Tab-separated table of C-alpha atoms and ligand atoms in Angstrom:
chain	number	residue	atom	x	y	z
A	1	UNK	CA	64.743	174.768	-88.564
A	2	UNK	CA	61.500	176.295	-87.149
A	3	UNK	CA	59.773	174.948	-84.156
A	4	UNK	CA	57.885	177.600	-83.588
A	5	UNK	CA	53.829	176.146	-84.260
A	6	UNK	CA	51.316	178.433	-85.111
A	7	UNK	CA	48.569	176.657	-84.440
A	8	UNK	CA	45.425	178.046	-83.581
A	9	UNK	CA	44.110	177.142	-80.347
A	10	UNK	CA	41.834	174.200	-80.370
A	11	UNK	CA	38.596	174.880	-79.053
A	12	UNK	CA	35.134	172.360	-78.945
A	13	UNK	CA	32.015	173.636	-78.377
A	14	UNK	CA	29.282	171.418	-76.748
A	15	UNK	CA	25.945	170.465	-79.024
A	16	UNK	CA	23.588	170.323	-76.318
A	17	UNK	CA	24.218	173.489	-74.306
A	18	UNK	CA	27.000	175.520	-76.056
A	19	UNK	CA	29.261	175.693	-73.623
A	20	UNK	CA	32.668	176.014	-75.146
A	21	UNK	CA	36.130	175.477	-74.458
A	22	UNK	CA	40.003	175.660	-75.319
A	23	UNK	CA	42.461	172.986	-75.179
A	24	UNK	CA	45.289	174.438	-72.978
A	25	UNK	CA	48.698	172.576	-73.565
A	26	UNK	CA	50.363	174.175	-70.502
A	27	UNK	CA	47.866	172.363	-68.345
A	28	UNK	CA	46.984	169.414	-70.722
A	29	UNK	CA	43.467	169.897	-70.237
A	30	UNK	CA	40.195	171.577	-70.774
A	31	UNK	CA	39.385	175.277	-69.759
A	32	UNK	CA	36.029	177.475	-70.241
A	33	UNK	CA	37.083	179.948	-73.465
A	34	UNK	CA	37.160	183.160	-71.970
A	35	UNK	CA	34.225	185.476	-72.308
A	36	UNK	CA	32.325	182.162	-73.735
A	37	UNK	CA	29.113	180.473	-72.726
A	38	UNK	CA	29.855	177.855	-69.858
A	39	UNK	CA	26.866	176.289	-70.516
A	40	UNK	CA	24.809	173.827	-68.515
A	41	UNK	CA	26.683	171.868	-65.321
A	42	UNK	CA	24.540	169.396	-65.284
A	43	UNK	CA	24.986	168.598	-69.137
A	44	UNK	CA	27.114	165.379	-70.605
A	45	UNK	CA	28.377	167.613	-73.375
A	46	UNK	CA	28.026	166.624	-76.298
A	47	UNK	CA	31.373	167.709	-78.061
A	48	UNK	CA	31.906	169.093	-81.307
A	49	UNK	CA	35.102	169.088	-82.120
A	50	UNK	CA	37.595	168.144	-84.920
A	51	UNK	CA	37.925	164.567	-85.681
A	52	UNK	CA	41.836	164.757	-85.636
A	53	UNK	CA	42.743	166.035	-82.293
A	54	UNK	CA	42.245	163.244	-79.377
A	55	UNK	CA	42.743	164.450	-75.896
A	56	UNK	CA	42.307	161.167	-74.718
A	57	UNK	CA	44.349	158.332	-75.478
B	101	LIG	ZN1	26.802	170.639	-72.748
């Protein structure tokens, strides 16, 4: 009877300018990893990030 989840956080780094960031589930959305690169502004972002998890339906 656990519900606790230990997941790590999920985190996707861009291929183009290495910006990187954390999926936050208490916002549902996308925030700069803290003390990481925020990269380029201007870049698409080209994500790398696991194949299983998709933010977007
Ligand atoms: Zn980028």
């Amino acid at each position: 009877m656990s519900t606790v989840r230990l997941r790590r956080p999920i985190q996707r780094d861009c291929e183009c300018c290495s910006r990187a960031e954390v999926w936050d589930e208490e916002t549902g959305s996308w925030r700069i990893a803290a003390g990481d690169a925020v990269g380029d502004p201007f870049c698409i972002h080209e994500w790398d990030i696991d194949g299983t998890f998709r933010p977007y339906e």
